[in-house]
Amino acid sequence: MPVTVIGLRQRPGAVGARLVGLGSYRPSTAVGSAEIAARFGRTGEWIRERTGIVSRRVVRGEGLETMAVTAGTRALTQAGMHAGEVDLVIVATCSAESPVPVRAAAVAKALGSSAAAAFDLNAACSGFCYALAVAADAVRAGSASRVLVVGTETMSTWVDPTDLGTSIIFADGAGAAVVAAADEPGIGPIVWGSDGAEANAELIEIPRGGRMRMQGQAVFRWATTEIHPIARLACERAGITPADLAAIVPHQANLRIIEAIARKLDAPNAVIARDVVESGNTSAASIPMAMERLAAEGQVAPGGLALLVGFGAGLTYAAQVVRMPALVPAQVG
């Protein structure tokens, strides 16, 4: 018997997707490296030599959602957009206390986007890049027209204060970006993947009180040898060369890793994001926080090409090239 094939109507999408707003939130409490170093009989200079971190922000009453809402509100303001216009909210985080309820739904409601679709995404320190790619694909496919992507982390709550390797690195904060339809591409193809063979290099051990454990040297070697080819491939897929870049924004893991990746890319015209110096390692929040600082301080012109490079626990990695949005000059905070 002949089968009648019924065509499904496809919702029209967009030619491209672009960033139209950025926002960040840094907790008001700053902790200097000298203060942490004193716990271990070291000096602030000892920490700076190994990580590049001078100070970091830590939560004192703020939570994942409150930081995400503040960063998201600032991004929407920069985009000239009302929360009610957002139809998808993605929250990238790896430091939530529990897998449910969905943080993104609470963030959407608090913002005034209560009818928006909402979900959380956990790819650890690559989370923002993963979420940005999903947002761009949703816009291009027609599944959403305006997407708020937020990276928000309270990493300090998972750190064992007696563990030197993690105490000196991890911190808290939130960064957000608004993605909208565009007449031409503003978010390049993503290069992403994982290396499960190194899964135990960085993890949170729930049976042991939910404390983070990291094999710092293993992560350092992996990041400084495996990531720059991925970053270069992202440039190739976007149809550019590193010489075309106005900025390189790696995950703010460690200043030595950041500078090693940038050096191997050989991008002579690019500003290198070094937000880690004052903000520490904020996992999925680090890339949007660093992007917002570069834009707000006028270090990268609107429309400039920025290479985003995420990498972290899993181990996961991701890289894509984006055009920086125009921001109203503002005080970073």
mmCIF file of C-alpha atoms in Angstrom:
data_model
loop_
_atom_site.group_PDB
_atom_site.id
_atom_site.type_symbol
_atom_site.label_atom_id
_atom_site.label_comp_id
_atom_site.label_asym_id
_atom_site.label_seq_id
_atom_site.Cartn_x
_atom_site.Cartn_y
_atom_site.Cartn_z
ATOM 1 C CA MET A 1 0.000 0.000 0.000
ATOM 2 C CA PRO A 2 1.519 3.376 -0.981
ATOM 3 C CA VAL A 3 2.627 5.530 1.898
ATOM 4 C CA THR A 4 1.604 9.154 1.750
ATOM 5 C CA VAL A 5 4.506 11.369 2.791
ATOM 6 C CA ILE A 6 3.339 14.489 4.586
ATOM 7 C CA GLY A 7 5.823 17.347 4.648
ATOM 8 C CA LEU A 8 6.485 19.051 7.984
ATOM 9 C CA ARG A 9 6.504 22.792 8.147
ATOM 10 C CA GLN A 10 9.887 24.203 9.146
ATOM 11 C CA ARG A 11 10.142 27.328 11.244
ATOM 12 C CA PRO A 12 12.345 29.810 9.361
ATOM 13 C CA GLY A 13 15.706 30.536 10.926
ATOM 14 C CA ALA A 14 18.334 33.208 10.410
ATOM 15 C CA VAL A 15 21.298 33.516 8.102
ATOM 16 C CA GLY A 16 23.556 34.118 11.067
ATOM 17 C CA ALA A 17 23.721 34.745 14.793
ATOM 18 C CA ARG A 18 25.708 37.404 16.616
ATOM 19 C CA LEU A 19 26.520 38.726 20.067
ATOM 20 C CA VAL A 20 24.539 41.869 20.861
ATOM 21 C CA GLY A 21 25.244 42.324 24.570
ATOM 22 C CA LEU A 22 27.640 41.303 27.340
ATOM 23 C CA GLY A 23 27.428 41.593 31.111
ATOM 24 C CA SER A 24 29.295 40.390 34.183
ATOM 25 C CA TYR A 25 29.093 40.199 37.934
ATOM 26 C CA ARG A 26 32.055 39.966 40.282
ATOM 27 C CA PRO A 27 31.381 39.409 44.001
ATOM 28 C CA SER A 28 32.343 42.386 46.137
ATOM 29 C CA THR A 29 34.695 40.376 48.371
ATOM 30 C CA ALA A 30 38.235 40.295 46.987
ATOM 31 C CA VAL A 31 40.815 37.917 48.447
ATOM 32 C CA GLY A 32 44.456 38.663 47.743
ATOM 33 C CA SER A 33 47.015 35.977 46.974
ATOM 34 C CA ALA A 34 49.061 36.943 50.032
ATOM 35 C CA GLU A 35 46.107 36.110 52.307
ATOM 36 C CA ILE A 36 45.696 32.626 50.835
ATOM 37 C CA ALA A 37 49.434 31.997 50.645
ATOM 38 C CA ALA A 38 49.792 32.642 54.373
ATOM 39 C CA ARG A 39 47.740 29.507 55.109
ATOM 40 C CA PHE A 40 50.452 27.406 53.526
ATOM 41 C CA GLY A 41 53.523 29.276 54.687
ATOM 42 C CA ARG A 42 54.012 30.792 51.211
ATOM 43 C CA THR A 43 53.943 34.327 49.831
ATOM 44 C CA GLY A 44 51.645 36.130 47.443
ATOM 45 C CA GLU A 45 54.540 36.377 45.014
ATOM 46 C CA TRP A 46 54.886 32.579 45.074
ATOM 47 C CA ILE A 47 51.274 32.255 43.877
ATOM 48 C CA ARG A 48 51.649 35.004 41.275
ATOM 49 C CA GLU A 49 54.716 33.332 39.755
ATOM 50 C CA ARG A 50 52.835 30.053 39.295
ATOM 51 C CA THR A 51 49.353 31.240 38.368
ATOM 52 C CA GLY A 52 49.503 34.953 37.564
ATOM 53 C CA ILE A 53 46.692 35.551 40.069
ATOM 54 C CA VAL A 54 46.973 38.631 42.281
ATOM 55 C CA SER A 55 43.441 38.511 43.704
ATOM 56 C CA ARG A 56 40.165 36.715 43.187
ATOM 57 C CA ARG A 57 36.515 37.335 44.051
ATOM 58 C CA VAL A 58 34.566 34.998 46.330
ATOM 59 C CA VAL A 59 30.905 34.867 47.296
ATOM 60 C CA ARG A 60 29.718 36.098 50.669
ATOM 61 C CA GLY A 61 25.992 35.433 50.498
ATOM 62 C CA GLU A 62 25.624 35.587 46.723
ATOM 63 C CA GLY A 63 24.402 32.464 44.952
ATOM 64 C CA LEU A 64 24.585 31.098 41.427
ATOM 65 C CA GLU A 65 21.189 32.514 40.485
ATOM 66 C CA THR A 66 21.660 35.994 41.955
ATOM 67 C CA MET A 67 24.986 36.430 40.178
ATOM 68 C CA ALA A 68 23.508 35.089 36.928
ATOM 69 C CA VAL A 69 20.541 37.464 37.133
ATOM 70 C CA THR A 70 22.797 40.490 37.662
ATOM 71 C CA ALA A 71 25.114 39.544 34.794
ATOM 72 C CA GLY A 72 22.140 38.721 32.581
ATOM 73 C CA THR A 73 20.407 42.011 33.359
ATOM 74 C CA ARG A 74 23.550 43.926 32.428
ATOM 75 C CA ALA A 75 23.901 41.997 29.167
ATOM 76 C CA LEU A 76 20.269 42.677 28.246
ATOM 77 C CA THR A 77 20.701 46.365 29.050
ATOM 78 C CA GLN A 78 23.747 46.544 26.788
ATOM 79 C CA ALA A 79 21.726 44.803 24.067
ATOM 80 C CA GLY A 80 18.857 47.293 24.464
ATOM 81 C CA MET A 81 16.535 44.370 25.038
ATOM 82 C CA HIS A 82 13.749 43.582 27.506
ATOM 83 C CA ALA A 83 13.835 40.280 29.364
ATOM 84 C CA GLY A 84 10.429 39.417 27.933
ATOM 85 C CA GLU A 85 11.944 39.308 24.451
ATOM 86 C CA VAL A 86 14.228 36.406 25.390
ATOM 87 C CA ASP A 87 12.861 33.015 24.358
ATOM 88 C CA LEU A 88 15.713 30.785 25.546
ATOM 89 C CA VAL A 89 17.948 30.959 28.628
ATOM 90 C CA ILE A 90 20.983 28.689 28.939
ATOM 91 C CA VAL A 91 22.969 28.585 32.168
ATOM 92 C CA ALA A 92 26.433 27.035 31.997
ATOM 93 C CA THR A 93 27.687 25.931 35.410
ATOM 94 C CA CYS A 94 29.528 23.061 37.086
ATOM 95 C CA SER A 95 29.239 24.267 40.678
ATOM 96 C CA ALA A 96 25.507 23.913 41.391
ATOM 97 C CA GLU A 97 24.744 22.215 44.694
ATOM 98 C CA SER A 98 22.352 19.765 43.019
ATOM 99 C CA PRO A 99 21.289 18.843 39.468
ATOM 100 C CA VAL A 100 17.677 19.930 40.084
ATOM 101 C CA PRO A 101 15.894 22.290 40.078
ATOM 102 C CA VAL A 102 17.121 23.772 36.806
ATOM 103 C CA ARG A 103 18.969 27.001 37.593
ATOM 104 C CA ALA A 104 18.175 28.485 34.201
ATOM 105 C CA ALA A 105 14.437 28.389 34.943
ATOM 106 C CA ALA A 106 14.928 30.320 38.171
ATOM 107 C CA VAL A 107 17.162 32.829 36.374
ATOM 108 C CA ALA A 108 14.584 33.269 33.597
ATOM 109 C CA LYS A 109 11.783 33.906 36.097
ATOM 110 C CA ALA A 110 13.840 36.385 38.116
ATOM 111 C CA LEU A 111 14.746 38.291 34.964
ATOM 112 C CA GLY A 112 11.159 38.432 33.737
ATOM 113 C CA SER A 113 11.622 35.843 30.986
ATOM 114 C CA SER A 114 9.409 33.276 32.706
ATOM 115 C CA ALA A 115 7.933 31.956 29.440
ATOM 116 C CA ALA A 116 11.367 31.280 27.927
ATOM 117 C CA ALA A 117 12.706 27.788 27.436
ATOM 118 C CA ALA A 118 15.467 27.175 29.970
ATOM 119 C CA PHE A 119 18.102 24.566 30.651
ATOM 120 C CA ASP A 120 21.460 24.114 32.374
ATOM 121 C CA LEU A 121 24.599 22.897 30.620
ATOM 122 C CA ASN A 122 27.637 21.389 32.305
ATOM 123 C CA ALA A 123 30.848 21.153 30.296
ATOM 124 C CA ALA A 124 32.905 22.565 33.182
ATOM 125 C CA CYS A 125 35.296 25.299 32.052
ATOM 126 C CA SER A 126 34.259 24.819 28.398
ATOM 127 C CA GLY A 127 30.624 25.378 29.359
ATOM 128 C CA PHE A 128 30.217 28.916 28.042
ATOM 129 C CA CYS A 129 31.639 28.039 24.610
ATOM 130 C CA TYR A 130 29.391 24.972 24.411
ATOM 131 C CA ALA A 131 26.339 27.016 25.418
ATOM 132 C CA LEU A 132 27.181 29.813 22.976
ATOM 133 C CA ALA A 133 27.372 27.290 20.127
ATOM 134 C CA VAL A 134 23.994 25.805 21.100
ATOM 135 C CA ALA A 135 22.482 29.300 21.283
ATOM 136 C CA ALA A 136 23.817 30.265 17.854
ATOM 137 C CA ASP A 137 22.566 27.018 16.327
ATOM 138 C CA ALA A 138 19.112 27.536 17.885
ATOM 139 C CA VAL A 139 18.868 31.007 16.362
ATOM 140 C CA ARG A 140 20.041 29.852 12.941
ATOM 141 C CA ALA A 141 17.613 26.914 13.000
ATOM 142 C CA GLY A 142 14.684 29.084 14.043
ATOM 143 C CA SER A 143 14.193 27.380 17.416
ATOM 144 C CA ALA A 144 14.832 30.705 19.173
ATOM 145 C CA SER A 145 15.256 34.310 18.133
ATOM 146 C CA ARG A 146 16.950 35.815 21.190
ATOM 147 C CA VAL A 147 18.997 33.754 23.628
ATOM 148 C CA LEU A 148 20.588 34.675 26.937
ATOM 149 C CA VAL A 149 23.683 32.607 27.743
ATOM 150 C CA VAL A 150 25.060 32.842 31.277
ATOM 151 C CA GLY A 151 28.141 31.275 32.827
ATOM 152 C CA THR A 152 27.865 31.408 36.609
ATOM 153 C CA GLU A 153 30.026 29.674 39.208
ATOM 154 C CA THR A 154 30.652 29.487 42.944
ATOM 155 C CA MET A 155 33.827 27.454 42.664
ATOM 156 C CA SER A 156 35.099 28.553 46.070
ATOM 157 C CA THR A 157 32.340 26.546 47.767
ATOM 158 C CA TRP A 158 33.797 23.304 46.358
ATOM 159 C CA VAL A 159 37.424 24.016 47.203
ATOM 160 C CA ASP A 160 39.124 22.379 50.175
ATOM 161 C CA PRO A 161 40.737 25.341 51.980
ATOM 162 C CA THR A 162 43.590 23.072 53.081
ATOM 163 C CA ASP A 163 44.425 22.065 49.498
ATOM 164 C CA LEU A 164 47.142 24.285 48.062
ATOM 165 C CA GLY A 165 46.580 23.268 44.417
ATOM 166 C CA THR A 166 42.945 24.401 44.203
ATOM 167 C CA SER A 167 42.690 27.074 46.915
ATOM 168 C CA ILE A 168 45.013 29.457 45.105
ATOM 169 C CA ILE A 169 43.213 29.210 41.747
ATOM 170 C CA PHE A 170 39.429 28.975 41.905
ATOM 171 C CA ALA A 171 37.017 31.852 42.428
ATOM 172 C CA ASP A 172 33.431 33.002 41.827
ATOM 173 C CA GLY A 173 31.548 35.177 39.363
ATOM 174 C CA ALA A 174 29.147 35.321 36.433
ATOM 175 C CA GLY A 175 29.275 36.461 32.842
ATOM 176 C CA ALA A 176 26.493 36.692 30.273
ATOM 177 C CA ALA A 177 25.959 37.205 26.562
ATOM 178 C CA VAL A 178 22.876 37.884 24.432
ATOM 179 C CA VAL A 179 22.693 36.103 21.070
ATOM 180 C CA ALA A 180 20.344 37.321 18.335
ATOM 181 C CA ALA A 181 19.688 36.804 14.626
ATOM 182 C CA ALA A 182 21.940 38.536 12.130
ATOM 183 C CA ASP A 183 22.087 39.100 8.363
ATOM 184 C CA GLU A 184 25.554 37.599 8.282
ATOM 185 C CA PRO A 185 27.520 35.257 10.580
ATOM 186 C CA GLY A 186 28.810 36.791 13.793
ATOM 187 C CA ILE A 187 29.551 33.548 15.646
ATOM 188 C CA GLY A 188 31.831 31.163 13.796
ATOM 189 C CA PRO A 189 31.733 27.353 13.640
ATOM 190 C CA ILE A 190 32.687 25.666 16.865
ATOM 191 C CA VAL A 191 35.498 23.156 17.205
ATOM 192 C CA TRP A 192 34.686 21.019 20.221
ATOM 193 C CA GLY A 193 35.399 17.647 21.709
ATOM 194 C CA SER A 194 36.567 15.747 24.751
ATOM 195 C CA ASP A 195 39.359 13.572 26.078
ATOM 196 C CA GLY A 196 37.800 11.152 28.541
ATOM 197 C CA ALA A 197 41.143 9.434 29.081
ATOM 198 C CA GLU A 198 42.023 12.401 31.307
ATOM 199 C CA ALA A 199 38.686 12.453 33.151
ATOM 200 C CA ASN A 200 40.246 12.064 36.584
ATOM 201 C CA ALA A 201 42.632 14.987 36.161
ATOM 202 C CA GLU A 202 40.021 17.348 37.595
ATOM 203 C CA LEU A 203 36.944 16.291 39.533
ATOM 204 C CA ILE A 204 34.689 16.894 42.525
ATOM 205 C CA GLU A 205 34.532 13.926 44.858
ATOM 206 C CA ILE A 206 31.023 13.878 46.311
ATOM 207 C CA PRO A 207 31.700 10.907 48.664
ATOM 208 C CA ARG A 208 34.569 12.873 50.177
ATOM 209 C CA GLY A 209 32.530 15.890 51.224
ATOM 210 C CA GLY A 210 32.110 17.417 47.774
ATOM 211 C CA ARG A 211 35.648 18.771 47.558
ATOM 212 C CA MET A 212 37.473 19.492 44.340
ATOM 213 C CA ARG A 213 40.581 17.554 43.426
ATOM 214 C CA MET A 214 42.857 18.431 40.524
ATOM 215 C CA GLN A 215 46.062 17.074 39.051
ATOM 216 C CA GLY A 216 47.441 20.486 38.238
ATOM 217 C CA GLN A 217 50.540 19.415 36.331
ATOM 218 C CA ALA A 218 48.568 16.987 34.156
ATOM 219 C CA VAL A 219 46.010 19.666 33.275
ATOM 220 C CA PHE A 220 48.800 22.159 32.568
ATOM 221 C CA ARG A 221 50.615 19.795 30.196
ATOM 222 C CA TRP A 222 47.396 18.867 28.395
ATOM 223 C CA ALA A 223 46.278 22.480 27.967
ATOM 224 C CA THR A 224 49.634 23.773 26.758
ATOM 225 C CA THR A 225 50.100 20.994 24.191
ATOM 226 C CA GLU A 226 46.587 20.113 22.977
ATOM 227 C CA ILE A 227 44.646 23.375 22.910
ATOM 228 C CA HIS A 228 46.468 25.645 20.460
ATOM 229 C CA PRO A 229 45.839 23.328 17.448
ATOM 230 C CA ILE A 230 42.129 23.392 18.320
ATOM 231 C CA ALA A 231 42.205 27.190 18.514
ATOM 232 C CA ARG A 232 43.979 27.399 15.161
ATOM 233 C CA LEU A 233 41.396 25.058 13.601
ATOM 234 C CA ALA A 234 38.584 27.330 14.848
ATOM 235 C CA CYS A 235 40.222 30.200 12.949
ATOM 236 C CA GLU A 236 40.458 28.080 9.796
ATOM 237 C CA ARG A 237 36.799 27.056 10.001
ATOM 238 C CA ALA A 238 35.816 30.698 10.436
ATOM 239 C CA GLY A 239 37.778 31.564 7.285
ATOM 240 C CA ILE A 240 40.376 33.733 8.993
ATOM 241 C CA THR A 241 43.985 33.549 10.180
ATOM 242 C CA PRO A 242 45.323 34.372 13.664
ATOM 243 C CA ALA A 243 46.674 37.616 12.199
ATOM 244 C CA ASP A 244 43.051 38.746 11.694
ATOM 245 C CA LEU A 245 42.225 38.440 15.384
ATOM 246 C CA ALA A 246 41.655 41.523 17.523
ATOM 247 C CA ALA A 247 41.496 39.463 20.737
ATOM 248 C CA ILE A 248 42.211 36.030 22.153
ATOM 249 C CA VAL A 249 39.995 35.090 25.099
ATOM 250 C CA PRO A 250 41.036 31.722 26.537
ATOM 251 C CA HIS A 251 39.463 30.200 29.613
ATOM 252 C CA GLN A 252 41.088 32.070 32.485
ATOM 253 C CA ALA A 253 42.640 29.015 34.095
ATOM 254 C CA ASN A 254 46.162 30.168 34.761
ATOM 255 C CA LEU A 255 48.153 33.035 33.253
ATOM 256 C CA ARG A 256 50.997 30.721 32.223
ATOM 257 C CA ILE A 257 48.563 28.541 30.230
ATOM 258 C CA ILE A 258 46.925 31.603 28.662
ATOM 259 C CA GLU A 259 50.221 33.064 27.530
ATOM 260 C CA ALA A 260 51.503 29.698 26.238
ATOM 261 C CA ILE A 261 48.413 29.255 24.052
ATOM 262 C CA ALA A 262 48.621 32.825 22.751
ATOM 263 C CA ARG A 263 52.333 32.525 22.019
ATOM 264 C CA LYS A 264 51.854 29.355 19.968
ATOM 265 C CA LEU A 265 48.998 30.918 17.979
ATOM 266 C CA ASP A 266 51.211 33.842 16.909
ATOM 267 C CA ALA A 267 48.450 36.450 16.569
ATOM 268 C CA PRO A 268 50.443 39.722 16.412
ATOM 269 C CA ASN A 269 47.448 42.077 16.426
ATOM 270 C CA ALA A 270 45.442 40.426 19.187
ATOM 271 C CA VAL A 271 44.894 41.644 22.725
ATOM 272 C CA ILE A 272 45.191 38.746 25.168
ATOM 273 C CA ALA A 273 42.551 38.544 27.895
ATOM 274 C CA ARG A 274 44.218 38.377 31.306
ATOM 275 C CA ASP A 275 41.208 38.725 33.581
ATOM 276 C CA VAL A 276 42.561 35.825 35.656
ATOM 277 C CA VAL A 277 45.009 38.241 37.316
ATOM 278 C CA GLU A 278 42.182 39.979 39.223
ATOM 279 C CA SER A 279 39.351 37.447 39.006
ATOM 280 C CA GLY A 280 40.970 34.021 39.383
ATOM 281 C CA ASN A 281 39.637 30.913 37.666
ATOM 282 C CA THR A 282 35.842 31.148 37.483
ATOM 283 C CA SER A 283 35.307 28.096 35.245
ATOM 284 C CA ALA A 284 32.336 28.578 32.871
ATOM 285 C CA ALA A 285 32.047 32.255 33.859
ATOM 286 C CA SER A 286 35.618 33.166 32.955
ATOM 287 C CA ILE A 287 35.319 33.714 29.190
ATOM 288 C CA PRO A 288 32.244 35.993 29.226
ATOM 289 C CA MET A 289 33.665 37.928 32.193
ATOM 290 C CA ALA A 290 36.938 38.446 30.341
ATOM 291 C CA MET A 291 35.137 39.415 27.117
ATOM 292 C CA GLU A 292 33.022 41.980 28.921
ATOM 293 C CA ARG A 293 36.082 43.544 30.526
ATOM 294 C CA LEU A 294 37.877 43.864 27.177
ATOM 295 C CA ALA A 295 34.830 45.474 25.579
ATOM 296 C CA ALA A 296 33.921 47.754 28.495
ATOM 297 C CA GLU A 297 37.484 49.036 28.806
ATOM 298 C CA GLY A 298 37.687 49.694 25.063
ATOM 299 C CA GLN A 299 40.533 47.237 24.502
ATOM 300 C CA VAL A 300 38.698 45.668 21.537
ATOM 301 C CA ALA A 301 36.664 47.687 19.049
ATOM 302 C CA PRO A 302 33.083 46.723 18.171
ATOM 303 C CA GLY A 303 33.122 44.232 15.325
ATOM 304 C CA GLY A 304 36.623 43.038 16.167
ATOM 305 C CA LEU A 305 37.206 39.309 15.849
ATOM 306 C CA ALA A 306 37.772 37.454 19.112
ATOM 307 C CA LEU A 307 38.859 33.849 19.466
ATOM 308 C CA LEU A 308 37.201 32.126 22.427
ATOM 309 C CA VAL A 309 38.913 29.007 23.765
ATOM 310 C CA GLY A 310 37.437 26.884 26.536
ATOM 311 C CA PHE A 311 39.033 23.838 28.174
ATOM 312 C CA GLY A 312 38.625 22.018 31.451
ATOM 313 C CA ALA A 313 37.349 19.065 33.449
ATOM 314 C CA GLY A 314 36.080 16.145 31.456
ATOM 315 C CA LEU A 315 38.390 16.876 29.815
ATOM 316 C CA THR A 316 36.384 19.054 27.438
ATOM 317 C CA TYR A 317 37.445 21.686 24.951
ATOM 318 C CA ALA A 318 35.837 24.161 22.551
ATOM 319 C CA ALA A 319 36.847 27.119 20.419
ATOM 320 C CA GLN A 320 35.045 29.575 18.137
ATOM 321 C CA VAL A 321 35.584 33.001 16.593
ATOM 322 C CA VAL A 322 33.044 35.757 17.313
ATOM 323 C CA ARG A 323 32.547 39.406 16.446
ATOM 324 C CA MET A 324 32.616 41.610 19.535
ATOM 325 C CA PRO A 325 29.450 43.650 20.163
ATOM 326 C CA ALA A 326 29.318 47.398 20.705
ATOM 327 C CA LEU A 327 29.000 48.193 24.421
ATOM 328 C CA VAL A 328 28.228 51.405 26.225
ATOM 329 C CA PRO A 329 31.373 52.290 28.218
ATOM 330 C CA ALA A 330 30.820 51.068 31.747
ATOM 331 C CA GLN A 331 32.672 50.322 34.933
ATOM 332 C CA VAL A 332 33.526 46.633 35.136
ATOM 333 C CA GLY A 333 32.008 45.097 38.237
#
